[in-house]
Short mmCIF file of C-alpha atoms and ligand atoms in Angstrom, two decimals:
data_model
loop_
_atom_site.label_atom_id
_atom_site.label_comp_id
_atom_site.label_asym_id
_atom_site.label_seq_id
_atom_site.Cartn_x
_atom_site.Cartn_y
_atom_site.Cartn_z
CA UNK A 1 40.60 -7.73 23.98
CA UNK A 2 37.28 -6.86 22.36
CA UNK A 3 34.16 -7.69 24.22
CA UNK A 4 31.15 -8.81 22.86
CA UNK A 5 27.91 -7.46 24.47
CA UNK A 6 26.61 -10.54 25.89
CA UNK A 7 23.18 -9.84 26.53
CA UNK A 8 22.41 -11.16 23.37
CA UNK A 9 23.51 -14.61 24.79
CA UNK A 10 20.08 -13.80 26.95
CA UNK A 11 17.87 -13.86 24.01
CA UNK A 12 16.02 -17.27 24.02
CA UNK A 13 17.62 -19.85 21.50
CA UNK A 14 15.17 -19.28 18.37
CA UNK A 15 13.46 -16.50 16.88
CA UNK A 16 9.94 -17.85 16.89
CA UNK A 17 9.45 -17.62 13.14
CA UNK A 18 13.13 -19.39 12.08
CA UNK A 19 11.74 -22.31 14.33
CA UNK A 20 8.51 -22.44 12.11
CA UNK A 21 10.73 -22.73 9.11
CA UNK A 22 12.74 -25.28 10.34
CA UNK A 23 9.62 -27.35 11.65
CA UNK A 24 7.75 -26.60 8.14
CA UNK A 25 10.72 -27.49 6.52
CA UNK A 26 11.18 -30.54 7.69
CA UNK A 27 7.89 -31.52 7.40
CA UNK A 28 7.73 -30.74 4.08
CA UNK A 29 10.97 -32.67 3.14
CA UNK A 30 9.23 -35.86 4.54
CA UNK A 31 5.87 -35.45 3.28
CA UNK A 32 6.88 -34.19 -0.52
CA UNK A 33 3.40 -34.41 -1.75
CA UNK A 34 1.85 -32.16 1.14
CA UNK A 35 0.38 -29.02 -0.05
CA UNK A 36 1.28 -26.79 2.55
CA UNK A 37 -0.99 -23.30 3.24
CA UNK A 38 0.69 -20.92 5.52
CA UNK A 39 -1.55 -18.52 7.69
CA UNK A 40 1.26 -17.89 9.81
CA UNK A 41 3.84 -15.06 9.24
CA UNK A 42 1.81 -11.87 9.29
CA UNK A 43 2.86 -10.20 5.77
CA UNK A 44 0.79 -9.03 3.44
CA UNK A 45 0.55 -10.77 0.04
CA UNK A 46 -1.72 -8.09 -2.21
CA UNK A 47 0.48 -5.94 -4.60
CA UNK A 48 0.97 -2.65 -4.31
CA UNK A 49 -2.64 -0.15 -4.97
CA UNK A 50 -2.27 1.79 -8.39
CA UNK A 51 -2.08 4.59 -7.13
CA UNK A 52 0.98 3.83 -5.55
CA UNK A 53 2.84 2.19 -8.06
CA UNK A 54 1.92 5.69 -10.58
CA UNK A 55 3.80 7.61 -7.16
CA UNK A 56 6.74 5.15 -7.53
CA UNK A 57 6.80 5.97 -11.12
CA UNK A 58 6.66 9.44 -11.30
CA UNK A 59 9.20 9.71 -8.24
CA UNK A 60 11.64 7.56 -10.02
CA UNK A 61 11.68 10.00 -12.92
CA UNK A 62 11.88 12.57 -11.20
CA UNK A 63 14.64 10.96 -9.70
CA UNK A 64 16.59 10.34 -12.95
CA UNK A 65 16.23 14.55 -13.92
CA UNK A 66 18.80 17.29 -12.71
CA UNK A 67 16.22 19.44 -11.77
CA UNK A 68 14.32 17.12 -9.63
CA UNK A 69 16.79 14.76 -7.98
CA UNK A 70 17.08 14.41 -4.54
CA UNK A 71 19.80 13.41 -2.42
CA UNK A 72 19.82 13.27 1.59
CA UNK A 73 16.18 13.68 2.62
CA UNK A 74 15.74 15.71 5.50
CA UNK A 75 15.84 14.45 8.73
CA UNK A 76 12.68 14.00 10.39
CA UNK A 77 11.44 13.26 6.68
CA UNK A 78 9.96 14.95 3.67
CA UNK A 79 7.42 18.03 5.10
CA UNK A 80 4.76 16.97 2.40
CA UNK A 81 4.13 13.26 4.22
CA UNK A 82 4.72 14.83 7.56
CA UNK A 83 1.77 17.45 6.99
CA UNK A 84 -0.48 14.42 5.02
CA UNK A 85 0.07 12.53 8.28
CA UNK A 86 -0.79 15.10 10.66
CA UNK A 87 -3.77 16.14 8.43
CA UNK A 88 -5.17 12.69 7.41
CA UNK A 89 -4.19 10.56 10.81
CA UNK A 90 -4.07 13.28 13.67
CA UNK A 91 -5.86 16.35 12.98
CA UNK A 92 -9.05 14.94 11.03
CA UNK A 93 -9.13 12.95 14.54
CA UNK A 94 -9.48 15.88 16.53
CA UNK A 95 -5.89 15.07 17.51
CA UNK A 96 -3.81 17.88 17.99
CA UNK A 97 -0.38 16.92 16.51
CA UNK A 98 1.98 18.50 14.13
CA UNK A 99 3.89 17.83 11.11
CA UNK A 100 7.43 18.14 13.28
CA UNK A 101 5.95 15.89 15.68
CA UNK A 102 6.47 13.36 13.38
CA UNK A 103 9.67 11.33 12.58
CA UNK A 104 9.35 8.91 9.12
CA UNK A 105 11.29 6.27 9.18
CA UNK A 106 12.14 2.86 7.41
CA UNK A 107 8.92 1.18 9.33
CA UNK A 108 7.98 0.42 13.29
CA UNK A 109 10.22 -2.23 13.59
CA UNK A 110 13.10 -0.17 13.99
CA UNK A 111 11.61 2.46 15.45
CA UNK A 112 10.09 0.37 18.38
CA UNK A 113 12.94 -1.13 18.41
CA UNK A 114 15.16 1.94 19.10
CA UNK A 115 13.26 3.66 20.98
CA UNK A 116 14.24 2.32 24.09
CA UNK A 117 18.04 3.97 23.59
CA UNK A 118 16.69 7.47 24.46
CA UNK A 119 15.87 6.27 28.52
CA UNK A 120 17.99 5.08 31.35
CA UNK A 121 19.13 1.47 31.70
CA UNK A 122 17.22 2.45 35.32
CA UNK A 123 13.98 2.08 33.37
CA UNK A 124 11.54 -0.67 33.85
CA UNK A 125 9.40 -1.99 31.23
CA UNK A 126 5.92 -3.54 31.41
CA UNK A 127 4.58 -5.38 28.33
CA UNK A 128 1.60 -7.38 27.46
CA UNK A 129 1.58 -10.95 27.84
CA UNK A 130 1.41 -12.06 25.05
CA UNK A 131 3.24 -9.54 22.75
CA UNK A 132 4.82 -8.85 19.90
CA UNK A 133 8.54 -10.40 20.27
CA UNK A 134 10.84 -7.15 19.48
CA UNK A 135 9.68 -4.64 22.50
CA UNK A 136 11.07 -7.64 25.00
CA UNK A 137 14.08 -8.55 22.60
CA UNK A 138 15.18 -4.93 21.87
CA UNK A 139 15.63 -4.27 25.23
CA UNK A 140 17.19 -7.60 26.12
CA UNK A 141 19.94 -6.43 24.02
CA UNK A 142 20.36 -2.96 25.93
CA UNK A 143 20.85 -5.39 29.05
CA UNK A 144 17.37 -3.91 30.35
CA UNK A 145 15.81 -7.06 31.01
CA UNK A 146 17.21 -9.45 33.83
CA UNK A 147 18.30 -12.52 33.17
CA UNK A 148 16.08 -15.35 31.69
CA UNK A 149 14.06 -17.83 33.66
CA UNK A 150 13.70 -20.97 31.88
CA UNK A 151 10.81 -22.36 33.75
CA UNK A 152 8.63 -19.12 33.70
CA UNK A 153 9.49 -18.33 30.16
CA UNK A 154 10.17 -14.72 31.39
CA UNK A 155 12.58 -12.03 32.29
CA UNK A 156 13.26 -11.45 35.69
CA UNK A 157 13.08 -7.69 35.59
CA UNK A 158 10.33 -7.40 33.01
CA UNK A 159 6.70 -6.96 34.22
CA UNK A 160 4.59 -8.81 31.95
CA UNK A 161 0.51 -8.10 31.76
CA UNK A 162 -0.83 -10.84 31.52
CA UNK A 163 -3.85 -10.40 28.61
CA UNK A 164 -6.54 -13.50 28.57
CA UNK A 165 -10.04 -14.44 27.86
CA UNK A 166 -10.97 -12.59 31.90
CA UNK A 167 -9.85 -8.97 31.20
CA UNK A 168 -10.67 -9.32 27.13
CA UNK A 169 -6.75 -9.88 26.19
CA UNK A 170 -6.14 -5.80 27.23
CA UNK A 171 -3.82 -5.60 30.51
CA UNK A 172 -5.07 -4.28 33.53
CA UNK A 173 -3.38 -1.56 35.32
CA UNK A 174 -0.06 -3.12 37.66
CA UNK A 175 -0.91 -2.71 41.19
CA UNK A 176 2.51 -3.72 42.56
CA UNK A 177 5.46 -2.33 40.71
CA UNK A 178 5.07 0.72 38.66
CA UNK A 179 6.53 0.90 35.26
CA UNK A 180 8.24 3.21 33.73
CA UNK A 181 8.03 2.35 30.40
CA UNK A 182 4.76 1.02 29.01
CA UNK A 183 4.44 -1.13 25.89
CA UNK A 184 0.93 -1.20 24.51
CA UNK A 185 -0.29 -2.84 21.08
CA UNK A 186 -3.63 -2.40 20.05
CA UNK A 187 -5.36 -3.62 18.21
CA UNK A 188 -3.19 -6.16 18.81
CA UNK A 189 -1.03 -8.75 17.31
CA UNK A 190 -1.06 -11.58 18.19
CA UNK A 191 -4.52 -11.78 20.05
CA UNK A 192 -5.95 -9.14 17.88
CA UNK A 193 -8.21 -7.48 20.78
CA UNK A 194 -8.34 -3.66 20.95
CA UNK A 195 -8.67 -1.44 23.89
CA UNK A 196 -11.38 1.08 23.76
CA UNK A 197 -11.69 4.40 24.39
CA UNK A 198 -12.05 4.33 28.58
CA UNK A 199 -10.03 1.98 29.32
CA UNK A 200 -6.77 3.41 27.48
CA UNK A 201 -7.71 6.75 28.90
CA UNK A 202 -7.03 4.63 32.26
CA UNK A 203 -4.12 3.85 30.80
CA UNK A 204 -3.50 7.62 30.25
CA UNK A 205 -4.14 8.63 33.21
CA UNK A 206 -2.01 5.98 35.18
CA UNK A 207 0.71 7.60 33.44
CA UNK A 208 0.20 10.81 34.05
CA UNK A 209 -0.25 9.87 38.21
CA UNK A 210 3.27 8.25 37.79
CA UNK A 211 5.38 9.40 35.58
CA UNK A 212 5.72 6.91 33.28
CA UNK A 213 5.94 6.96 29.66
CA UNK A 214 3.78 4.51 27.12
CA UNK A 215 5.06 3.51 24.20
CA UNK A 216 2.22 2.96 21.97
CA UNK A 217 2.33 0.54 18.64
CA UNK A 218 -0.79 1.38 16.43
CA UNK A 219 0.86 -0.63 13.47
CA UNK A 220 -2.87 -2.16 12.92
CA UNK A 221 -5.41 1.34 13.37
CA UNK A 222 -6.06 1.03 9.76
CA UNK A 223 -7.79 -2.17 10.64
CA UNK A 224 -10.37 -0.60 13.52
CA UNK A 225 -14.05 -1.35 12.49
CA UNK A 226 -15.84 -0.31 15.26
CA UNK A 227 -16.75 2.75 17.12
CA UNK A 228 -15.09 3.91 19.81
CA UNK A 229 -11.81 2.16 19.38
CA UNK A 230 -9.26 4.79 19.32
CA UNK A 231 -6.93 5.10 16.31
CA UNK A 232 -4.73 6.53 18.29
CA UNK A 233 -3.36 7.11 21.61
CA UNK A 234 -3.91 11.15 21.46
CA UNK A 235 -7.54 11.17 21.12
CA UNK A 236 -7.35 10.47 25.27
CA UNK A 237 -7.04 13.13 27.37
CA UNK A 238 -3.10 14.22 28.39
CA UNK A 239 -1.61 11.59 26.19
CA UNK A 240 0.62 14.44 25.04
CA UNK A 241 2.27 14.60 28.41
CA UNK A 242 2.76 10.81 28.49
CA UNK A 243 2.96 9.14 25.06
CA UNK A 244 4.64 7.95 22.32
CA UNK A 245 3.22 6.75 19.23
CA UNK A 246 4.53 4.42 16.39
CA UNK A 247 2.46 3.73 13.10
CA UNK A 248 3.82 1.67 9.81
CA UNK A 249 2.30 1.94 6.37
CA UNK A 250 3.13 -1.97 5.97
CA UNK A 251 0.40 -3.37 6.94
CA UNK A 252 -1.80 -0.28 5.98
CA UNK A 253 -1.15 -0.12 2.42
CA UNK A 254 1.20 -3.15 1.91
CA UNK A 255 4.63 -1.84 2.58
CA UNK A 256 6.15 -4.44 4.08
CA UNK A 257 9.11 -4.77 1.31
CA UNK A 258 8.95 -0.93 0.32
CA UNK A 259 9.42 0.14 3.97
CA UNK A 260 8.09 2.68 5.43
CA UNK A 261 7.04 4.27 9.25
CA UNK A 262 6.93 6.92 11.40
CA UNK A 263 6.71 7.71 15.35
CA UNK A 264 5.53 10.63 16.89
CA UNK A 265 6.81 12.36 20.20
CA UNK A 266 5.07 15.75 21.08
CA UNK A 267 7.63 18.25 21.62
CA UNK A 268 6.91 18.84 24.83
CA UNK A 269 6.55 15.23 26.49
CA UNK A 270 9.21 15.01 29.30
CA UNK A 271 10.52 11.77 31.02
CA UNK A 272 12.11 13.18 34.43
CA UNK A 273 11.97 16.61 33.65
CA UNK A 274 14.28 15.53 30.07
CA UNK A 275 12.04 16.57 26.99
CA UNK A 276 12.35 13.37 24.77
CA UNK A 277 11.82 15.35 21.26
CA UNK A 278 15.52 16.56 21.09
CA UNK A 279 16.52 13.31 22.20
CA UNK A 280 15.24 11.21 19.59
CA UNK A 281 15.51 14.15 17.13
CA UNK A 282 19.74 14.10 17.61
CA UNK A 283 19.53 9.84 17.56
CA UNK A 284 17.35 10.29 14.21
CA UNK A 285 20.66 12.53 12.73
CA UNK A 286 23.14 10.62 14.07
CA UNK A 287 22.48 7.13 13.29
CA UNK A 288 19.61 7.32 10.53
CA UNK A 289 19.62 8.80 7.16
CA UNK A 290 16.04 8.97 6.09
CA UNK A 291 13.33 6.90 4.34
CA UNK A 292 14.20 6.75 0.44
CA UNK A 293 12.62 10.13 -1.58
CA UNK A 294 11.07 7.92 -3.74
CA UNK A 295 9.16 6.39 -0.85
CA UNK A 296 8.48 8.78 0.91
CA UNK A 297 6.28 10.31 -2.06
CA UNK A 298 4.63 6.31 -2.01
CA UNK A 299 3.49 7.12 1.12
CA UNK A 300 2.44 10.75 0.57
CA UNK A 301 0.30 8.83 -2.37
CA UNK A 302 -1.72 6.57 0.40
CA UNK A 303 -3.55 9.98 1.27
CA UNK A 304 -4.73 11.06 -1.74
CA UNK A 305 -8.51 10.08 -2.68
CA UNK A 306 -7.75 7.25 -5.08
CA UNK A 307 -5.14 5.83 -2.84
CA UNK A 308 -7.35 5.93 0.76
CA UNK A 309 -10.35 4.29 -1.54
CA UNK A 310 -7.91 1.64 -3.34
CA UNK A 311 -6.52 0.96 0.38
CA UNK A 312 -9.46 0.32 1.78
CA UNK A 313 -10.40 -1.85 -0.70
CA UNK A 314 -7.48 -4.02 0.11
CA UNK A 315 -7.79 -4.31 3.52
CA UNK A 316 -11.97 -5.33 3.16
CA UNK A 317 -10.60 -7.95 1.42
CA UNK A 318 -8.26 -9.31 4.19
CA UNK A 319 -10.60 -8.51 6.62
CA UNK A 320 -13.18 -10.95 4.35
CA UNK A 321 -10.47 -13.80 5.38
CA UNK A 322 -11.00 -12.48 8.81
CA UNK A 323 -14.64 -13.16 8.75
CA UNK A 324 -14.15 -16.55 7.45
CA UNK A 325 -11.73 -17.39 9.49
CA UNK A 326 -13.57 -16.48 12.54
CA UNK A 327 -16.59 -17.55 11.56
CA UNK A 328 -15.50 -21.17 10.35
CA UNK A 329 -13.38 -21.68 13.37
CA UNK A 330 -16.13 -20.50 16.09
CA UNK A 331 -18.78 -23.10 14.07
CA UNK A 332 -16.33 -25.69 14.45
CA UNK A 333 -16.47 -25.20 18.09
CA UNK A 334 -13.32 -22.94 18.58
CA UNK A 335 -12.82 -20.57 21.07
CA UNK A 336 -11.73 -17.70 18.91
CA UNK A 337 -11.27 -14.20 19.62
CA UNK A 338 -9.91 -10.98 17.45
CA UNK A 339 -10.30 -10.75 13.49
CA UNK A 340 -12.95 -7.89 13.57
CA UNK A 341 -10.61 -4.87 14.58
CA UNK A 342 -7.18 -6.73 13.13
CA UNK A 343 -5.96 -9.05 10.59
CA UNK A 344 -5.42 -11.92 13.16
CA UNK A 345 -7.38 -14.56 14.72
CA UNK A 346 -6.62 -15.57 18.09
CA UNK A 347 -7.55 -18.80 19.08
CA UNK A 348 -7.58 -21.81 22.40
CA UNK A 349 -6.42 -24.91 21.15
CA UNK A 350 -8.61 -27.65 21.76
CA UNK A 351 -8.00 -30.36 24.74
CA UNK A 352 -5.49 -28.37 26.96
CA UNK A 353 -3.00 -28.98 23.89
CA UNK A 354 0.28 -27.05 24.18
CA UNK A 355 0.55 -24.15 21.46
CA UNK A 356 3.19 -26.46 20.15
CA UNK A 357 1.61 -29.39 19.91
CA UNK A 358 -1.38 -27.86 18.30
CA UNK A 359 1.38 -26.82 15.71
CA UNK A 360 2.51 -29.90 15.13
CA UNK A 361 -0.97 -31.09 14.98
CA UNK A 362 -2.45 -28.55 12.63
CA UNK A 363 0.49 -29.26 10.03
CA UNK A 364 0.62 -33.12 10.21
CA UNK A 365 -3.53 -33.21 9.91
CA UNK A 366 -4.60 -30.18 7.66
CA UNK A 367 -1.07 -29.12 6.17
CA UNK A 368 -2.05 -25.20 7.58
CA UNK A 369 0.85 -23.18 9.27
CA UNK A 370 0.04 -21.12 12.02
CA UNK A 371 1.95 -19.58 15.61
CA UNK A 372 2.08 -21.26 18.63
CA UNK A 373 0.39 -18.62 21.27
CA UNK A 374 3.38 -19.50 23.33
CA UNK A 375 6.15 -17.87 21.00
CA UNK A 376 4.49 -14.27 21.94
CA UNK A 377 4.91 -14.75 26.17
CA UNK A 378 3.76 -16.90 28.37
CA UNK A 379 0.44 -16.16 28.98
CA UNK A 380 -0.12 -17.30 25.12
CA UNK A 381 0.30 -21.21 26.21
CA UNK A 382 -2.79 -22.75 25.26
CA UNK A 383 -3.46 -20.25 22.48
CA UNK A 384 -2.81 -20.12 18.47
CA UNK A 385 -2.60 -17.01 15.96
CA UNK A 386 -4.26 -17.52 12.17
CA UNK A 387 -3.82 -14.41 9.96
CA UNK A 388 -5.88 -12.85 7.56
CA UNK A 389 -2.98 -12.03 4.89
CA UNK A 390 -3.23 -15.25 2.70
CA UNK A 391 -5.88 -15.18 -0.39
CA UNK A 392 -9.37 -15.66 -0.27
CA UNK A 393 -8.69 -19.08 -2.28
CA UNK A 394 -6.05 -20.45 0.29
CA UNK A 395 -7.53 -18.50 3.30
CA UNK A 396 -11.14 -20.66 2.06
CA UNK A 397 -9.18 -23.87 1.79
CA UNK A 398 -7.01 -23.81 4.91
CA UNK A 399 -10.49 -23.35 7.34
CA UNK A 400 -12.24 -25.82 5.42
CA UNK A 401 -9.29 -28.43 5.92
CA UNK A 402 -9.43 -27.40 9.85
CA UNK A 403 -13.45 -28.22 9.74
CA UNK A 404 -12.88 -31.34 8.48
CA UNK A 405 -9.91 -32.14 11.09
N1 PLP B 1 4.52 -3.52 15.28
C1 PLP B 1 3.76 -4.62 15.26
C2 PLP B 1 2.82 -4.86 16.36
C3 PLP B 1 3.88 -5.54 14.21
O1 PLP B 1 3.13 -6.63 14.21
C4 PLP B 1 4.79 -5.28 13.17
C5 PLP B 1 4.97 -6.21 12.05
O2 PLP B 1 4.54 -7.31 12.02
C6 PLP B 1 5.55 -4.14 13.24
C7 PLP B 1 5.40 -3.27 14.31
C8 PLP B 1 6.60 -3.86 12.22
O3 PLP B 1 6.16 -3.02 11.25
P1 PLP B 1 7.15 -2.53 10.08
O4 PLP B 1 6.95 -3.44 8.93
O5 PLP B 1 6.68 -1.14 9.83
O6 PLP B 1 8.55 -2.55 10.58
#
């Protein structure tokens, strides 16, 4: 008799973002004439730059010609975005990585997702508390996790870090179980802190002492605006010999429905005396047939000087909302955090309310969608995420309805 893998039956009831709906939904069924602004989900809402859509062109010509047509694209992914990558995000960093260092993909959710299939079951995994939902989920599935305790809202075999207003909502370093894997997010979603440059070089170096590996999200480094935030994990000191790195053009340059990614593992990083490059290399062949040709040569546009300026451009303007949001909130007497390094606004709801109720409260009152704190971990009771991906007009009208609350 077939089996089915029942740890999914140990993923909490709801993913946090189908609950939203449903709430919204309903909300919106019995208040008809409610104009509803969402600053919730965290995609992107500008089109695609110029210079990406005249890529996209040219590539689907080229595509539709004998001479130029591509099939199977190779498997780590086209060498002319690997070597943009390593030029543009590694090397002009003083960041020595190379273009087969690099593995595109269809994004980071997948890749952040999987990556957890090239180590033991053994493994233990620490993540920040609060935290982006799929590290936790992806390896509930594996059966990685423990099982779930209801009351603490946690897994029993997970360490969780907790990240509040104290240590500037960046983990500290465990002092009583050692992990050996290490998710870290920064700059961060949900709270939107970063970690600078000495502290993840802790981080770094923790590994190193102990052998364990960090799995490192920088889905947001386009986003950094101030010195000495790190854009990525290899500008510390012997991350080679400890880390992983994932980055996704989605929320860089707004390719959230094209899809696109990439990790990197240096060739020589070992977990347990096992180099991980092969590893992921032969699960990349196996079970993955490449980012589309077409693109792939999108992406390889995002470097070029029109598409970096056009980019940036783009994400001033969501990081405008940021301001406003930040700045509108705090004068209202918030306690708000993030929004200068990322594209989201972290925030204590007022009165001890539950993340929840402060849902419930924001809709009913100012007809603005957020997400509750307490959908990313435990430690984000109490707490409330605003993003800077709506428009300036409904990013403007949305604060200005929470002033007035
Ligand atoms: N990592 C983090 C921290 C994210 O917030 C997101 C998307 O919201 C992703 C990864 C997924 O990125 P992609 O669209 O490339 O799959």
């Amino acid at each position: 008799m077939a089996k089915a893998n029942e740890n999914y039956l140990r993923l909490p009831g709801n993913y946090l973002f189908s609950a939203i709906a449903q709430k919204v939904g309903a909300y919106q069924r019995s208040h008809p004439e409610a104009e509803v602004i969402r600053l919730g989900i965290g995609d992107v809402t500008q089109p695609l730059a110029p210079e990406i859509i005249r890529a996209l062109h040219a590539a689907v010509d080229e595509m539709g010609a004998a001479d130029t047509f591509r099939g199977y694209a190779p498997d780590l992914g086209y060498a002319f975005l690997r070597e943009k990558i390593a030029e543009f995000d590694y090397r002009s960093r003083g960041c020595d990585i190379s273009p087969d260092e690099i593995f595109v993909s269809d994004g980071a959710k997948c890749d952040c997702s999987n990556i957890q299939e090239i180590f033991s079951l053994d493994n233990r995994i620490a993540v920040c508390d609060p935290v982006y939902p799929v590290y936790v989920d992806s390896n509930v599935m594996a059966g990685r996790t423990g099982i779930y305790d209801e009351e603490a809202g946690a897994y029993r075999d997970v360490i969780y870090m907790p990240c509040t207003a104290e240590n500037g909502f960046a983990p500290d370093l465990p002092q009583d179980r050692v992990p050996d894997l290490i998710y870290l997010c920064f700059p961060n979603n949900p709270t939107g802190a970063v970690m600078k440059k000495d502290r993840l070089q802790a981080w770094v170096d923790y590994a190193n002492r102990h052998g364990s590996i960090i799995l490192y999200d920088a889905a947001y480094e386009a986003y950094i605006s101030e010195e000495g935030v790190p854009h990525s994990i290899y500008e510390c000191e012997g991350a080679r010999g400890c880390a992983i790195e994932f980055r996704s053009f989605s929320k860089t340059a707004g390719f959230t429905g094209l899809r696109l990614g990439f990790t990197v593992i240096p060739k020589d990083l070992e977990a347990g005396g096992v180099r991980l490059w092969p590893l992921w290399a032969r699960r990349h062949g196996t079970k993955y047939n490449g980012a589309p040709y077409i693109v792939q040569r999108a992406g390889e546009a995002v470097y070029t000087e029109a598409g970096r300026s056009q980019i940036r451009g783009q994400i001033a303007a969501y990081m405008e909302n940021a301001r406003y949001i930040y700045e509108g909130l705090r004068d209202a007497g918030y306690e708000v955090s993030g929004g200068v390094n990322a594209p989201y606004i972290w925030l204590r709801t007022p009165g001890q309310m539950t993340s929840w109720d402060f849902f419930d409260y924001l809709l009913d009152k100012a007809n603005v969608v957020g997400t509750p704190g307490s959908g990313f971990g435990p430690a984000g009771e109490h707490y409330f995420r605003l993003t800077a991906f709506g428009s300036k007009e409904n990013t403007v009208r949305a604060i200005d309805r929470i002033r007035r609350m």
